[in-house]
Tab-separated table of C-alpha atoms in Angstrom:
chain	number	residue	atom	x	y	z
U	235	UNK	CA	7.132	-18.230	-6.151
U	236	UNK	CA	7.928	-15.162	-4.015
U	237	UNK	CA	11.730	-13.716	-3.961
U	238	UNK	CA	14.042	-14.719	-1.206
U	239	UNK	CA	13.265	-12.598	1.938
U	240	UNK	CA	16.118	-10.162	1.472
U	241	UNK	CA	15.295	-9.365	5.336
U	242	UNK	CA	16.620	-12.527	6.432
U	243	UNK	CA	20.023	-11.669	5.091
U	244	UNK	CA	19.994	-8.280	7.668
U	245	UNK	CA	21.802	-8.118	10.697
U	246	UNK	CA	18.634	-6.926	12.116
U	247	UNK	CA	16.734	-10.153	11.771
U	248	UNK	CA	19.811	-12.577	12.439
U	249	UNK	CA	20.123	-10.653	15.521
U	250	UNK	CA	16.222	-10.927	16.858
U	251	UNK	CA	15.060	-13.983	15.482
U	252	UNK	CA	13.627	-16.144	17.971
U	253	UNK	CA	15.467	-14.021	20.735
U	254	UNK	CA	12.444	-13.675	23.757
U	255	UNK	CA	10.718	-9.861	24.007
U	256	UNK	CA	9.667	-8.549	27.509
U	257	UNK	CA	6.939	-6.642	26.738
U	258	UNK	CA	4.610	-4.713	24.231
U	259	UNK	CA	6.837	-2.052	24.052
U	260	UNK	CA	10.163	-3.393	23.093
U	261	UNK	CA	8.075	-5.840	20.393
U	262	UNK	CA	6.926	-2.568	18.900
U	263	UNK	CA	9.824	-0.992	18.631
U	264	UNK	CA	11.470	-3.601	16.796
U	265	UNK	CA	8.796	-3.467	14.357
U	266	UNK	CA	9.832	0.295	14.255
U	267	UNK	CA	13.213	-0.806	13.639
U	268	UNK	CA	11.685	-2.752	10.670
U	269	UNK	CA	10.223	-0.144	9.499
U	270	UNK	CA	12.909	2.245	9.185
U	271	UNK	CA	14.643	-0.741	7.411
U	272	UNK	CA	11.734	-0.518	5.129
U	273	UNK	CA	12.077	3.281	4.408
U	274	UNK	CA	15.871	2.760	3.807
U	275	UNK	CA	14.634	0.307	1.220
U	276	UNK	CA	12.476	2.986	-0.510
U	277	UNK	CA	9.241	0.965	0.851
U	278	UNK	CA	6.568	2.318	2.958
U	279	UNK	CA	7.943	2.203	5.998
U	280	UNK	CA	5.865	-0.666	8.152
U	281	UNK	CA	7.051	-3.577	10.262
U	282	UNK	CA	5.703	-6.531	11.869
U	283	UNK	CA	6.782	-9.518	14.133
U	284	UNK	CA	5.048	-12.035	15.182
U	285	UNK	CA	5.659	-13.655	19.041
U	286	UNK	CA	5.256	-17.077	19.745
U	287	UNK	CA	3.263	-18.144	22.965
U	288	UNK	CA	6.536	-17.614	24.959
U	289	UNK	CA	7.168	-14.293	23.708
U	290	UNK	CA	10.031	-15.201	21.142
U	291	UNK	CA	10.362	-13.630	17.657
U	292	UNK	CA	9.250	-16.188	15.086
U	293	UNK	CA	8.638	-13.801	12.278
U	294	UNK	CA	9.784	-10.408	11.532
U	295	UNK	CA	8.305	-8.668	7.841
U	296	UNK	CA	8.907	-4.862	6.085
U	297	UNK	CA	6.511	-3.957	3.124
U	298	UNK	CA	8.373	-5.293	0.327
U	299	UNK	CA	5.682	-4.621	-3.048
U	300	UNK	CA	8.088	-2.446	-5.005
U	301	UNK	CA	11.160	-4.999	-4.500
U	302	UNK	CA	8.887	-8.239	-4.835
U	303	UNK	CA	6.469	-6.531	-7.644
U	304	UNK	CA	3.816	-8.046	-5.786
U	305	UNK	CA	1.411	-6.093	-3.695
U	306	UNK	CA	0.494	-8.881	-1.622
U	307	UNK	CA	3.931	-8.286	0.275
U	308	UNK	CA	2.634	-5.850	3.130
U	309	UNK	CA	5.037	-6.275	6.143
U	310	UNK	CA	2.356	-8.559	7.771
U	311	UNK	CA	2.059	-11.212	5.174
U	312	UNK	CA	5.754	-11.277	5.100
U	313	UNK	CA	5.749	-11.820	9.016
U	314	UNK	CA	3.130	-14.060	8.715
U	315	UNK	CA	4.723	-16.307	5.710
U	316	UNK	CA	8.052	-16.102	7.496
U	317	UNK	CA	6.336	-17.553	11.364
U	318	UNK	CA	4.462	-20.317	9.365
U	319	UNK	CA	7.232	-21.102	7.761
U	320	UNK	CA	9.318	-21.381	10.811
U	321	UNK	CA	6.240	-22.928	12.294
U	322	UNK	CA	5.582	-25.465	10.090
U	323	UNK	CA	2.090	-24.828	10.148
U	324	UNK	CA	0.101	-21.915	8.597
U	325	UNK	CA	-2.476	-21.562	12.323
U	326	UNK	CA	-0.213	-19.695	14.702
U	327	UNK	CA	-2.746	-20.019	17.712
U	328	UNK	CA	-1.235	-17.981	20.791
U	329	UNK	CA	0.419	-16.009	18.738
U	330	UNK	CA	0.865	-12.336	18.638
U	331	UNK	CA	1.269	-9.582	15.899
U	332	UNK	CA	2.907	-6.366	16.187
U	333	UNK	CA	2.638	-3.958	13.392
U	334	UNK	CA	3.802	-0.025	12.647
U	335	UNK	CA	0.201	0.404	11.320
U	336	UNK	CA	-3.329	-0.603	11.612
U	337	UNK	CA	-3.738	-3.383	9.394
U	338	UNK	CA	-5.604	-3.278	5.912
U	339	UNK	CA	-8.526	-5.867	4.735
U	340	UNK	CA	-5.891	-7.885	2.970
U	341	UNK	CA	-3.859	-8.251	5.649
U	342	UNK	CA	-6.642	-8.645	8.464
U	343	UNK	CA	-7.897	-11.382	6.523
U	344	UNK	CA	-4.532	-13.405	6.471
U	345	UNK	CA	-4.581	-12.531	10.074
U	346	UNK	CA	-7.761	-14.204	10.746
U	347	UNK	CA	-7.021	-16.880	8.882
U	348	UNK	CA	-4.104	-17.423	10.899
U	349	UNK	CA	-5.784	-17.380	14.294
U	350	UNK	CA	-3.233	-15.415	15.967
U	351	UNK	CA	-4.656	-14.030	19.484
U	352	UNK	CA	-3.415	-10.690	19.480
U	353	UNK	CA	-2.956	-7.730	16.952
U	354	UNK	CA	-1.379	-4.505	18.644
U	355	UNK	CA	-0.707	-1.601	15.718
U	356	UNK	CA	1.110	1.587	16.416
U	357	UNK	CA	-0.102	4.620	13.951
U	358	UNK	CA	-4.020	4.610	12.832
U	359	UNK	CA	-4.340	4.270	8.769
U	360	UNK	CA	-7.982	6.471	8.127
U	361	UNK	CA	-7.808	5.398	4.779
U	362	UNK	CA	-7.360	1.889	4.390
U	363	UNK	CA	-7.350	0.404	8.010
U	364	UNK	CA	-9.724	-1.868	9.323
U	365	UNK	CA	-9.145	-2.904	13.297
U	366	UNK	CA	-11.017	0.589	14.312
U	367	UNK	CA	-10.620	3.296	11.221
U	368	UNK	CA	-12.955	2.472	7.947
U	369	UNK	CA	-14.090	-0.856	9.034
U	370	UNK	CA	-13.945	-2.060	12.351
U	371	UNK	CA	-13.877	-5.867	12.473
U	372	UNK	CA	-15.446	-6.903	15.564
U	373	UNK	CA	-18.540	-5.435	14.349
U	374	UNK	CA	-19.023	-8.616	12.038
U	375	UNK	CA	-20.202	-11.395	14.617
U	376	UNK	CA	-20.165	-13.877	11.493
U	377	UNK	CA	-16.485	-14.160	11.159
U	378	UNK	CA	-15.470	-17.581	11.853
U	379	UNK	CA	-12.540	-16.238	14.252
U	380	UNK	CA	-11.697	-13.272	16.277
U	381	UNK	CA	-8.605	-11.826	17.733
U	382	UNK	CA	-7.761	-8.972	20.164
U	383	UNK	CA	-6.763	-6.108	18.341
U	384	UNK	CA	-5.088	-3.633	20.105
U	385	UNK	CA	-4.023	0.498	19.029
U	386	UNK	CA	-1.706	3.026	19.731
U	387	UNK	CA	0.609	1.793	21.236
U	388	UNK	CA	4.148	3.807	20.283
U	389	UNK	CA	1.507	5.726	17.921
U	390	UNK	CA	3.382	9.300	17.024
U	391	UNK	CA	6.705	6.928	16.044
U	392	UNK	CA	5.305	5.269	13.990
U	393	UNK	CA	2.823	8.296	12.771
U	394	UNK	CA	6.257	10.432	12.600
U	395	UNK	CA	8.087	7.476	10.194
U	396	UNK	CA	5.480	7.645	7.700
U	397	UNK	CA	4.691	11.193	7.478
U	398	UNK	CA	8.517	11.716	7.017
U	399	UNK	CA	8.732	9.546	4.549
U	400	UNK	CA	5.862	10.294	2.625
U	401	UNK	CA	7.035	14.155	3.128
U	402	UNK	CA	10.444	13.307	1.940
U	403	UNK	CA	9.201	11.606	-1.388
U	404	UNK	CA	6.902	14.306	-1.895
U	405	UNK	CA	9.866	16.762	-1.908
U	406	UNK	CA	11.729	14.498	-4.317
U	407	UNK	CA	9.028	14.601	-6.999
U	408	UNK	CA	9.176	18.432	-6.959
């Protein structure tokens, strides 16, 4: 049983959801605005949203493993859970994915699974992503599905969020 999605309770998210985006751009930087929501939160600051086939919001997610004690709660997974919820269906073909950073294995792999079309990430993750940094997916022919993955786009935001943050609770340590 996973805890409510305390994001659904924002102003944020009543505000977006299902609402129609014009373009890569403005999708990203809602999943900017996510992400800051996420830092706010103490969380590493990521966001995602998924987009229908229509371009409408049907899932919005912030990394939420220190509120949830569950690492499984990556802001993708919680997009993802919160469009196939909406859904009604756990495939969300024509469907698109817009995340603050490059996706890890865990999350790639819930991806797949859910056959979205597109994956567009802002900042590059050299340790742990796998769209085009350690692993690069379309190198593996034998994968059952493939999706367009997409980087960069809005990169030194989201780059700029994270290193802040991760700056910031470096300080705090001290």
């Amino acid at each position: 049983m996973y805890p409510s999605n305390r994001l659904q309770r924002t102003p944020i998210y009543q505000k977006n959801f299902f609402q129609e985006i014009n373009n890569d751009e403005q999708a990203m930087e809602l999943a900017l605005q996510l992400a800051q929501l996420g830092a706010y939160w103490q969380e590493v600051p990521v966001g995602a949203i998924v987009l229908d086939g229509q371009n409408r919001v049907i899932g919005m997610g912030v990394n939420q493993t220190l509120y949830g004690h569950d690492p499984t709660q990556h802001a993708e997974i919680v997009a993802l859970r919160d469009a196939s919820t909406f859904m009604g269906n756990y495939r969300l073909p024509g469907s698109h994915l817009y995340v603050s950073l490059e996706p890890c294995m865990m999350c790639m792999g819930a991806l797949l699974h859910a056959r979205l079309e597109r994956v567009i990430y802002g900042a590059s993750d050299p340790k742990t992503g796998v769209c085009h940094s350690v692993l690069h997916h379309e190198q593996y022919a034998q994968l059952n599905h493939h999706t367009t993955i997409e980087g960069g786009l809005l990169q030194e935001q989201s780059a700029t969020l994270l290193r802040s943050f991760f700056k910031a609770r470096r300080e705090k340590k001290r």
